[in-house]
PDB file of C-alpha atoms in Angstrom:
ATOM      1  CA  MET F  98      -0.009   0.029  -0.013  1.00 46.00           C
ATOM      2  CA  THR F  99       1.353   3.473  -0.937  1.00 47.00           C
ATOM      3  CA  VAL F 100      -0.019   6.957  -0.300  1.00 48.00           C
ATOM      4  CA  ILE F 101      -1.249   9.373  -2.976  1.00 46.00           C
ATOM      5  CA  GLU F 102      -0.619  13.065  -2.940  1.00 46.00           C
ATOM      6  CA  SER F 103      -3.797  13.925  -0.911  1.00 55.00           C
ATOM      7  CA  GLY F 104      -2.834  11.512   1.818  1.00 63.00           C
ATOM      8  CA  VAL F 105      -5.448   8.915   1.074  1.00 69.00           C
ATOM      9  CA  PRO F 106      -4.001   5.341   1.216  1.00 75.00           C
ATOM     10  CA  ARG F 107      -3.948   3.800  -2.184  1.00 84.00           C
ATOM     11  CA  VAL F 108      -5.095   0.241  -2.524  1.00 92.00           C
ATOM     12  CA  SER F 109      -4.378  -1.383  -5.811  1.00 94.00           C
ATOM     13  CA  LEU F 110      -7.187  -2.994  -7.855  1.00 96.00           C
ATOM     14  CA  ALA F 111      -5.644  -6.465  -7.119  1.00 95.00           C
ATOM     15  CA  GLU F 112      -5.572  -5.718  -3.358  1.00 95.00           C
ATOM     16  CA  ALA F 113      -9.182  -4.503  -3.424  1.00 96.00           C
ATOM     17  CA  LEU F 114     -10.307  -7.594  -5.336  1.00 96.00           C
ATOM     18  CA  ALA F 115      -8.493  -9.845  -2.866  1.00 95.00           C
ATOM     19  CA  ASP F 116     -10.761  -8.508  -0.121  1.00 95.00           C
ATOM     20  CA  PHE F 117     -13.929  -8.818  -2.227  1.00 98.00           C
ATOM     21  CA  HIS F 118     -16.303 -11.730  -1.967  1.00 97.00           C
ATOM     22  CA  PRO F 119     -19.786 -11.964  -3.481  1.00 98.00           C
ATOM     23  CA  ASP F 120     -22.645 -11.764  -0.924  1.00 98.00           C
ATOM     24  CA  ALA F 121     -20.238 -10.372   1.758  1.00 98.00           C
ATOM     25  CA  GLU F 122     -19.808  -6.817   2.943  1.00 98.00           C
ATOM     26  CA  PHE F 123     -16.968  -5.054   1.213  1.00 98.00           C
ATOM     27  CA  ALA F 124     -15.434  -1.977   2.711  1.00 98.00           C
ATOM     28  CA  ILE F 125     -14.874   0.546  -0.072  1.00 98.00           C
ATOM     29  CA  PRO F 126     -11.251   1.777  -0.062  1.00 96.00           C
ATOM     30  CA  LEU F 127     -11.098   5.571   0.317  1.00 94.00           C
ATOM     31  CA  GLY F 128      -8.762   5.740  -2.717  1.00 95.00           C
ATOM     32  CA  TRP F 129     -11.538   4.259  -4.877  1.00 97.00           C
ATOM     33  CA  THR F 130     -14.184   6.930  -4.158  1.00 96.00           C
ATOM     34  CA  GLN F 131     -15.602   9.988  -5.877  1.00 95.00           C
ATOM     35  CA  GLY F 132     -17.350  12.413  -3.672  1.00 90.00           C
ATOM     36  CA  ARG F 133     -19.727  10.564  -1.342  1.00 90.00           C
ATOM     37  CA  THR F 134     -19.845   7.319  -3.291  1.00 96.00           C
ATOM     38  CA  ALA F 135     -17.610   4.581  -4.702  1.00 98.00           C
ATOM     39  CA  TYR F 136     -16.034   5.296  -8.051  1.00 98.00           C
ATOM     40  CA  GLY F 137     -18.507   3.961 -10.739  1.00 98.00           C
ATOM     41  CA  GLY F 138     -15.847   1.940 -12.517  1.00 99.00           C
ATOM     42  CA  LEU F 139     -15.112   0.062  -9.285  1.00 99.00           C
ATOM     43  CA  THR F 140     -18.769  -0.603  -8.671  1.00 99.00           C
ATOM     44  CA  ALA F 141     -19.115  -1.934 -12.158  1.00 99.00           C
ATOM     45  CA  ALA F 142     -15.889  -3.957 -12.054  1.00 99.00           C
ATOM     46  CA  LEU F 143     -17.044  -5.605  -8.763  1.00 99.00           C
ATOM     47  CA  ALA F 144     -20.257  -6.567 -10.557  1.00 99.00           C
ATOM     48  CA  VAL F 145     -18.247  -8.377 -13.220  1.00 99.00           C
ATOM     49  CA  ALA F 146     -16.066  -9.993 -10.587  1.00 98.00           C
ATOM     50  CA  ALA F 147     -19.134 -11.225  -8.641  1.00 98.00           C
ATOM     51  CA  ALA F 148     -20.628 -12.635 -11.891  1.00 98.00           C
ATOM     52  CA  GLN F 149     -17.410 -14.518 -12.584  1.00 97.00           C
ATOM     53  CA  ARG F 150     -17.218 -15.888  -9.016  1.00 95.00           C
ATOM     54  CA  THR F 151     -20.763 -17.065  -8.667  1.00 90.00           C
ATOM     55  CA  ASP F 152     -21.837 -20.773  -9.150  1.00 84.00           C
ATOM     56  CA  GLY F 153     -18.263 -21.938  -9.621  1.00 81.00           C
ATOM     57  CA  VAL F 154     -18.561 -22.162 -13.388  1.00 83.00           C
ATOM     58  CA  VAL F 155     -16.001 -20.484 -15.698  1.00 90.00           C
ATOM     59  CA  LEU F 156     -17.759 -17.850 -17.819  1.00 95.00           C
ATOM     60  CA  PRO F 157     -16.755 -17.036 -21.417  1.00 95.00           C
ATOM     61  CA  GLN F 158     -15.729 -13.473 -22.400  1.00 96.00           C
ATOM     62  CA  LEU F 159     -17.710 -10.475 -21.127  1.00 98.00           C
ATOM     63  CA  ARG F 160     -19.585  -9.245 -24.226  1.00 98.00           C
ATOM     64  CA  ALA F 161     -21.926  -6.487 -22.963  1.00 99.00           C
ATOM     65  CA  ALA F 162     -23.233  -4.960 -19.719  1.00 99.00           C
ATOM     66  CA  GLN F 163     -25.564  -2.271 -18.468  1.00 99.00           C
ATOM     67  CA  PHE F 164     -24.942  -0.661 -15.024  1.00 99.00           C
ATOM     68  CA  ALA F 165     -27.641   1.494 -13.382  1.00 99.00           C
ATOM     69  CA  PHE F 166     -26.288   3.611 -10.479  1.00 98.00           C
ATOM     70  CA  THR F 167     -29.353   4.079  -8.410  1.00 98.00           C
ATOM     71  CA  ALA F 168     -28.015   5.410  -5.032  1.00 98.00           C
ATOM     72  CA  PRO F 169     -24.612   6.317  -3.412  1.00 97.00           C
ATOM     73  CA  ALA F 170     -22.447   3.387  -2.370  1.00 97.00           C
ATOM     74  CA  ALA F 171     -20.952   4.828   0.766  1.00 93.00           C
ATOM     75  CA  SER F 172     -18.559   3.176   3.202  1.00 95.00           C
ATOM     76  CA  SER F 173     -19.421  -0.446   2.262  1.00 98.00           C
ATOM     77  CA  MET F 174     -21.404  -2.511  -0.246  1.00 99.00           C
ATOM     78  CA  THR F 175     -22.575  -6.053  -0.800  1.00 99.00           C
ATOM     79  CA  VAL F 176     -22.627  -7.383  -4.363  1.00 99.00           C
ATOM     80  CA  SER F 177     -24.816 -10.351  -5.166  1.00 98.00           C
ATOM     81  CA  ALA F 178     -25.015 -12.103  -8.579  1.00 98.00           C
ATOM     82  CA  ARG F 179     -27.424 -14.710  -9.967  1.00 97.00           C
ATOM     83  CA  ARG F 180     -27.371 -16.484 -13.247  1.00 96.00           C
ATOM     84  CA  LEU F 181     -30.443 -15.515 -15.247  1.00 96.00           C
ATOM     85  CA  ARG F 182     -29.950 -17.906 -18.149  1.00 95.00           C
ATOM     86  CA  GLU F 183     -27.299 -20.013 -19.684  1.00 92.00           C
ATOM     87  CA  GLY F 184     -28.016 -20.678 -23.384  1.00 91.00           C
ATOM     88  CA  ARG F 185     -25.893 -22.331 -26.122  1.00 90.00           C
ATOM     89  CA  SER F 186     -24.174 -19.048 -27.022  1.00 92.00           C
ATOM     90  CA  VAL F 187     -24.922 -16.507 -24.269  1.00 96.00           C
ATOM     91  CA  THR F 188     -24.902 -16.535 -20.520  1.00 97.00           C
ATOM     92  CA  SER F 189     -26.882 -13.781 -18.762  1.00 98.00           C
ATOM     93  CA  VAL F 190     -26.114 -12.680 -15.176  1.00 98.00           C
ATOM     94  CA  GLY F 191     -27.976 -10.184 -12.961  1.00 98.00           C
ATOM     95  CA  VAL F 192     -26.068  -8.366 -10.250  1.00 99.00           C
ATOM     96  CA  GLU F 193     -27.397  -6.292  -7.362  1.00 99.00           C
ATOM     97  CA  THR F 194     -25.266  -4.015  -5.236  1.00 99.00           C
ATOM     98  CA  ARG F 195     -26.601  -2.902  -1.892  1.00 99.00           C
ATOM     99  CA  SER F 196     -25.177  -0.206   0.354  1.00 98.00           C
ATOM    100  CA  GLY F 197     -26.874   0.107   3.767  1.00 96.00           C
ATOM    101  CA  ASP F 198     -30.558  -0.039   3.179  1.00 96.00           C
ATOM    102  CA  SER F 199     -30.436   1.032  -0.478  1.00 97.00           C
ATOM    103  CA  ILE F 200     -29.874  -0.700  -3.790  1.00 98.00           C
ATOM    104  CA  ALA F 201     -26.884   1.279  -4.967  1.00 99.00           C
ATOM    105  CA  ALA F 202     -26.532  -0.362  -8.389  1.00 99.00           C
ATOM    106  CA  HIS F 203     -28.036  -2.941 -10.618  1.00 99.00           C
ATOM    107  CA  ALA F 204     -26.390  -4.631 -13.535  1.00 99.00           C
ATOM    108  CA  THR F 205     -27.118  -7.057 -16.346  1.00 99.00           C
ATOM    109  CA  LEU F 206     -24.147  -8.787 -17.879  1.00 99.00           C
ATOM    110  CA  ILE F 207     -23.849 -10.814 -21.099  1.00 98.00           C
ATOM    111  CA  PHE F 208     -21.009 -13.302 -21.477  1.00 98.00           C
ATOM    112  CA  SER F 209     -20.334 -15.232 -24.760  1.00 96.00           C
ATOM    113  CA  ALA F 210     -17.438 -16.798 -26.635  1.00 92.00           C
ATOM    114  CA  PRO F 211     -16.428 -15.558 -30.059  1.00 91.00           C
ATOM    115  CA  ARG F 212     -18.082 -17.237 -33.030  1.00 89.00           C
ATOM    116  CA  ASP F 213     -16.984 -17.440 -36.688  1.00 90.00           C
ATOM    117  CA  SER F 214     -18.880 -15.048 -38.846  1.00 93.00           C
ATOM    118  CA  ALA F 215     -18.802 -13.837 -42.474  1.00 95.00           C
ATOM    119  CA  VAL F 216     -19.751 -10.373 -41.347  1.00 96.00           C
ATOM    120  CA  GLU F 217     -16.969  -8.244 -39.810  1.00 92.00           C
ATOM    121  CA  HIS F 218     -16.476  -4.481 -39.857  1.00 94.00           C
ATOM    122  CA  ASP F 219     -15.284  -1.583 -37.703  1.00 91.00           C
ATOM    123  CA  ARG F 220     -16.757   1.797 -38.662  1.00 94.00           C
ATOM    124  CA  ILE F 221     -15.403   3.767 -35.720  1.00 96.00           C
ATOM    125  CA  ALA F 222     -12.226   5.654 -36.544  1.00 95.00           C
ATOM    126  CA  ARG F 223      -9.572   5.928 -33.870  1.00 97.00           C
ATOM    127  CA  PRO F 224      -8.614   9.577 -33.183  1.00 97.00           C
ATOM    128  CA  ASP F 225      -5.355  10.610 -34.885  1.00 98.00           C
ATOM    129  CA  VAL F 226      -3.334  11.469 -31.781  1.00 98.00           C
ATOM    130  CA  ALA F 227       0.139  11.029 -30.523  1.00 98.00           C
ATOM    131  CA  GLY F 228       1.068   8.038 -28.439  1.00 98.00           C
ATOM    132  CA  PRO F 229       1.051   8.065 -24.645  1.00 98.00           C
ATOM    133  CA  ASP F 230       4.751   8.807 -24.375  1.00 97.00           C
ATOM    134  CA  ASP F 231       4.356  11.944 -26.350  1.00 98.00           C
ATOM    135  CA  CYS F 232       1.342  13.343 -24.530  1.00 98.00           C
ATOM    136  CA  PRO F 233       1.444  15.495 -21.351  1.00 97.00           C
ATOM    137  CA  GLY F 234       0.499  13.786 -18.110  1.00 95.00           C
ATOM    138  CA  LEU F 235      -1.923  14.657 -15.336  1.00 88.00           C
ATOM    139  CA  ASP F 236      -0.552  14.243 -11.841  1.00 67.00           C
ATOM    140  CA  GLY F 237      -3.966  13.835 -10.071  1.00 56.00           C
ATOM    141  CA  SER F 238      -3.076  16.417  -7.389  1.00 55.00           C
ATOM    142  CA  SER F 239      -5.669  19.001  -8.331  1.00 58.00           C
ATOM    143  CA  SER F 240      -8.509  19.594  -5.783  1.00 56.00           C
ATOM    144  CA  MET F 241     -10.882  18.992  -8.657  1.00 69.00           C
ATOM    145  CA  GLN F 242      -9.643  15.432  -9.094  1.00 84.00           C
ATOM    146  CA  PRO F 243     -11.655  12.686  -7.276  1.00 91.00           C
ATOM    147  CA  SER F 244      -9.775  10.230  -4.989  1.00 92.00           C
ATOM    148  CA  PHE F 245      -9.944   7.350  -7.401  1.00 95.00           C
ATOM    149  CA  ALA F 246      -7.915   9.278 -10.045  1.00 94.00           C
ATOM    150  CA  GLY F 247      -4.717   8.308  -8.251  1.00 92.00           C
ATOM    151  CA  ASN F 248      -5.116   4.778  -9.325  1.00 95.00           C
ATOM    152  CA  PHE F 249      -4.518   5.592 -12.966  1.00 96.00           C
ATOM    153  CA  GLU F 250      -1.803   7.212 -15.068  1.00 96.00           C
ATOM    154  CA  ARG F 251      -3.436   9.668 -17.528  1.00 97.00           C
ATOM    155  CA  ARG F 252      -2.088  11.569 -20.598  1.00 98.00           C
ATOM    156  CA  VAL F 253      -4.024  14.221 -22.402  1.00 98.00           C
ATOM    157  CA  ALA F 254      -4.233  13.272 -26.099  1.00 98.00           C
ATOM    158  CA  GLY F 255      -7.037  15.612 -27.306  1.00 98.00           C
ATOM    159  CA  GLY F 256     -10.352  17.170 -26.742  1.00 98.00           C
ATOM    160  CA  ALA F 257     -10.958  19.724 -23.994  1.00 98.00           C
ATOM    161  CA  MET F 258     -10.327  19.897 -20.307  1.00 96.00           C
ATOM    162  CA  PRO F 259     -13.107  20.039 -17.728  1.00 96.00           C
ATOM    163  CA  VAL F 260     -14.647  23.436 -16.870  1.00 96.00           C
ATOM    164  CA  THR F 261     -13.169  25.262 -19.806  1.00 96.00           C
ATOM    165  CA  GLY F 262     -16.524  26.243 -21.398  1.00 98.00           C
ATOM    166  CA  THR F 263     -15.735  24.457 -24.652  1.00 97.00           C
ATOM    167  CA  GLU F 264     -18.268  24.241 -27.530  1.00 97.00           C
ATOM    168  CA  VAL F 265     -17.047  20.761 -28.458  1.00 98.00           C
ATOM    169  CA  PRO F 266     -17.574  18.640 -25.297  1.00 98.00           C
ATOM    170  CA  GLU F 267     -15.117  15.797 -25.887  1.00 99.00           C
ATOM    171  CA  ILE F 268     -12.242  14.246 -23.852  1.00 99.00           C
ATOM    172  CA  ILE F 269      -9.522  12.088 -25.299  1.00 99.00           C
ATOM    173  CA  TRP F 270      -6.937  10.690 -22.853  1.00 99.00           C
ATOM    174  CA  TRP F 271      -4.520   7.755 -22.707  1.00 98.00           C
ATOM    175  CA  VAL F 272      -5.186   5.897 -19.457  1.00 98.00           C
ATOM    176  CA  ARG F 273      -3.632   2.859 -17.756  1.00 97.00           C
ATOM    177  CA  HIS F 274      -3.788   1.234 -14.356  1.00 97.00           C
ATOM    178  CA  ARG F 275      -0.917   1.973 -11.945  1.00 94.00           C
ATOM    179  CA  ASP F 276      -1.250  -1.585 -10.764  1.00 94.00           C
ATOM    180  CA  ALA F 277      -3.730  -4.164 -12.090  1.00 94.00           C
ATOM    181  CA  SER F 278      -1.255  -7.162 -11.846  1.00 92.00           C
ATOM    182  CA  GLY F 279      -3.082 -10.401 -11.803  1.00 94.00           C
ATOM    183  CA  VAL F 280      -6.569  -8.902 -12.337  1.00 96.00           C
ATOM    184  CA  ASP F 281      -8.984 -10.511 -14.869  1.00 96.00           C
ATOM    185  CA  PRO F 282      -8.735  -8.454 -18.025  1.00 97.00           C
ATOM    186  CA  SER F 283     -12.437  -7.938 -18.241  1.00 97.00           C
ATOM    187  CA  VAL F 284     -12.614  -6.683 -14.681  1.00 98.00           C
ATOM    188  CA  ALA F 285      -9.555  -4.425 -15.192  1.00 98.00           C
ATOM    189  CA  LEU F 286     -10.978  -2.909 -18.453  1.00 98.00           C
ATOM    190  CA  VAL F 287     -14.278  -2.101 -16.910  1.00 98.00           C
ATOM    191  CA  ALA F 288     -12.604  -0.462 -13.931  1.00 98.00           C
ATOM    192  CA  LEU F 289     -10.581   1.683 -16.295  1.00 98.00           C
ATOM    193  CA  GLY F 290     -13.348   2.367 -18.760  1.00 98.00           C
ATOM    194  CA  ASP F 291     -15.187   4.977 -16.645  1.00 98.00           C
ATOM    195  CA  SER F 292     -12.139   6.864 -15.535  1.00 98.00           C
ATOM    196  CA  LEU F 293     -12.602   9.965 -17.744  1.00 98.00           C
ATOM    197  CA  PRO F 294     -14.628  12.861 -16.384  1.00 97.00           C
ATOM    198  CA  PRO F 295     -18.090  13.109 -18.092  1.00 98.00           C
ATOM    199  CA  ALA F 296     -17.584  14.900 -21.332  1.00 98.00           C
ATOM    200  CA  ALA F 297     -20.225  17.510 -20.529  1.00 98.00           C
ATOM    201  CA  MET F 298     -17.966  18.856 -17.815  1.00 97.00           C
ATOM    202  CA  THR F 299     -15.805  20.455 -20.551  1.00 98.00           C
ATOM    203  CA  ALA F 300     -18.706  22.702 -21.364  1.00 97.00           C
ATOM    204  CA  PHE F 301     -19.106  23.932 -17.816  1.00 97.00           C
ATOM    205  CA  SER F 302     -17.928  27.488 -17.035  1.00 95.00           C
ATOM    206  CA  ASP F 303     -17.915  26.830 -13.258  1.00 95.00           C
ATOM    207  CA  VAL F 304     -17.640  23.693 -11.106  1.00 93.00           C
ATOM    208  CA  ALA F 305     -20.991  21.999 -10.600  1.00 94.00           C
ATOM    209  CA  PRO F 306     -22.258  18.578  -9.382  1.00 94.00           C
ATOM    210  CA  ILE F 307     -22.550  15.741 -11.919  1.00 95.00           C
ATOM    211  CA  SER F 308     -23.605  12.149 -11.597  1.00 96.00           C
ATOM    212  CA  THR F 309     -23.684   9.135 -13.957  1.00 97.00           C
ATOM    213  CA  VAL F 310     -27.059   7.482 -13.947  1.00 98.00           C
ATOM    214  CA  LEU F 311     -26.669   4.658 -16.483  1.00 99.00           C
ATOM    215  CA  TRP F 312     -23.634   3.144 -18.245  1.00 99.00           C
ATOM    216  CA  SER F 313     -23.969   0.586 -21.081  1.00 99.00           C
ATOM    217  CA  ILE F 314     -20.858  -1.127 -22.641  1.00 99.00           C
ATOM    218  CA  ASP F 315     -20.087  -3.470 -25.454  1.00 99.00           C
ATOM    219  CA  VAL F 316     -16.740  -5.331 -25.476  1.00 98.00           C
ATOM    220  CA  CYS F 317     -15.783  -5.620 -29.049  1.00 96.00           C
ATOM    221  CA  ASP F 318     -12.575  -7.799 -28.906  1.00 93.00           C
ATOM    222  CA  GLU F 319     -10.869 -10.241 -26.643  1.00 88.00           C
ATOM    223  CA  ILE F 320      -8.550  -8.637 -24.065  1.00 88.00           C
ATOM    224  CA  ALA F 321      -5.535 -10.679 -23.050  1.00 84.00           C
ATOM    225  CA  ASP F 322      -4.129  -8.074 -20.789  1.00 88.00           C
ATOM    226  CA  ALA F 323      -5.686  -4.802 -19.533  1.00 91.00           C
ATOM    227  CA  ALA F 324      -2.587  -3.539 -17.666  1.00 90.00           C
ATOM    228  CA  GLY F 325      -1.303  -1.406 -20.633  1.00 95.00           C
ATOM    229  CA  TRP F 326      -2.274   1.955 -22.154  1.00 97.00           C
ATOM    230  CA  PHE F 327      -5.762   2.474 -23.550  1.00 98.00           C
ATOM    231  CA  LEU F 328      -6.959   5.461 -25.568  1.00 99.00           C
ATOM    232  CA  LEU F 329     -10.365   6.573 -24.124  1.00 99.00           C
ATOM    233  CA  ARG F 330     -12.672   9.024 -25.819  1.00 99.00           C
ATOM    234  CA  SER F 331     -15.935  10.386 -24.311  1.00 99.00           C
ATOM    235  CA  SER F 332     -18.137  12.761 -26.359  1.00 99.00           C
ATOM    236  CA  SER F 333     -21.284  14.406 -25.087  1.00 99.00           C
ATOM    237  CA  ILE F 334     -23.542  14.127 -28.188  1.00 98.00           C
ATOM    238  CA  VAL F 335     -26.725  15.674 -26.688  1.00 98.00           C
ATOM    239  CA  SER F 336     -27.246  17.676 -23.471  1.00 98.00           C
ATOM    240  CA  ARG F 337     -30.808  18.682 -22.731  1.00 97.00           C
ATOM    241  CA  GLY F 338     -33.092  19.001 -19.754  1.00 98.00           C
ATOM    242  CA  GLY F 339     -30.299  18.537 -17.217  1.00 98.00           C
ATOM    243  CA  TYR F 340     -28.960  15.328 -18.757  1.00 98.00           C
ATOM    244  CA  SER F 341     -26.023  14.663 -20.995  1.00 98.00           C
ATOM    245  CA  TYR F 342     -25.909  11.702 -23.318  1.00 98.00           C
ATOM    246  CA  GLN F 343     -22.399  10.644 -24.185  1.00 99.00           C
ATOM    247  CA  SER F 344     -20.683   8.114 -26.415  1.00 99.00           C
ATOM    248  CA  MET F 345     -17.523   6.303 -25.240  1.00 99.00           C
ATOM    249  CA  GLU F 346     -14.752   4.275 -26.965  1.00 99.00           C
ATOM    250  CA  ALA F 347     -11.536   2.595 -25.863  1.00 98.00           C
ATOM    251  CA  TRP F 348      -8.672   1.441 -28.145  1.00 98.00           C
ATOM    252  CA  ASP F 349      -5.562  -0.513 -27.111  1.00 97.00           C
ATOM    253  CA  VAL F 350      -2.087   0.567 -28.005  1.00 96.00           C
ATOM    254  CA  GLN F 351      -2.246  -1.582 -31.147  1.00 95.00           C
ATOM    255  CA  GLY F 352      -5.201   0.470 -32.341  1.00 96.00           C
ATOM    256  CA  ARG F 353      -7.837  -2.118 -31.872  1.00 96.00           C
ATOM    257  CA  LEU F 354     -11.311  -0.972 -30.759  1.00 98.00           C
ATOM    258  CA  VAL F 355     -11.910  -2.993 -27.618  1.00 98.00           C
ATOM    259  CA  MET F 356     -14.950  -1.373 -25.994  1.00 98.00           C
ATOM    260  CA  THR F 357     -17.697   1.067 -26.844  1.00 99.00           C
ATOM    261  CA  GLY F 358     -20.350   2.501 -24.577  1.00 98.00           C
ATOM    262  CA  THR F 359     -22.873   5.158 -23.744  1.00 99.00           C
ATOM    263  CA  GLN F 360     -23.731   7.063 -20.521  1.00 99.00           C
ATOM    264  CA  THR F 361     -26.673   9.037 -19.267  1.00 99.00           C
ATOM    265  CA  VAL F 362     -25.239  11.698 -16.976  1.00 98.00           C
ATOM    266  CA  ALA F 363     -27.274  14.028 -14.728  1.00 98.00           C
ATOM    267  CA  ILE F 364     -25.822  17.605 -14.676  1.00 97.00           C
ATOM    268  CA  PHE F 365     -26.525  20.343 -12.164  1.00 95.00           C
ATOM    269  CA  ALA F 366     -25.080  23.259 -13.971  1.00 88.00           C
TER     270      ALA F 366
END
């Protein structure tokens, strides 16, 4: 265990998962929080881990998931998974996360092995940006940075920074875990996939509260190792009525699109 700049003890993802067991109370490490709740990427990653550890059957690759964040997960949480259906191609798992007397999150996860198909295409272009070694870093010491940010190395590759009043609300950063050794690649990828600030924050002129309500993901390729750099892009495509709707993508260092997603984000600005 090390200490980040703010003095909050940093527990690695591997250490956190070692203390996690489905259906048992899990103390949320302070270094994995954002405001008054657990970091959404951790909550989602624990849902994946719970699904993998339930029923003692090895699941195929995580293919898709939807995470609804319904209440703050403060101090501790209990994550319970149940297999909804196991078909010939697809296994569906439901996961409920409770914190205190509230349901903090609910997830539906889809697992399936790759299949041969005559139809293959990729119509999402990777941003033309410099590699992580040639992009400026973020040290995570700003008071605007949530506690969980210290668990990731981040390099600014494009887009705009939060609270800059931009007219093009998009963030493009290289991100990698500081330590995800031994962690299942799907769990590590989900934990990293929510690490960018919501894209709508770049359009803010002043700091204001913001909260993710729903996160949907599709895993587009097999991930052998999620410990390296990933290029993440989040773009707010519509913001109306106090909610931002954003698209999200993740590419590995070889340029493969590995995950896409969408988020519904409540904004209070």
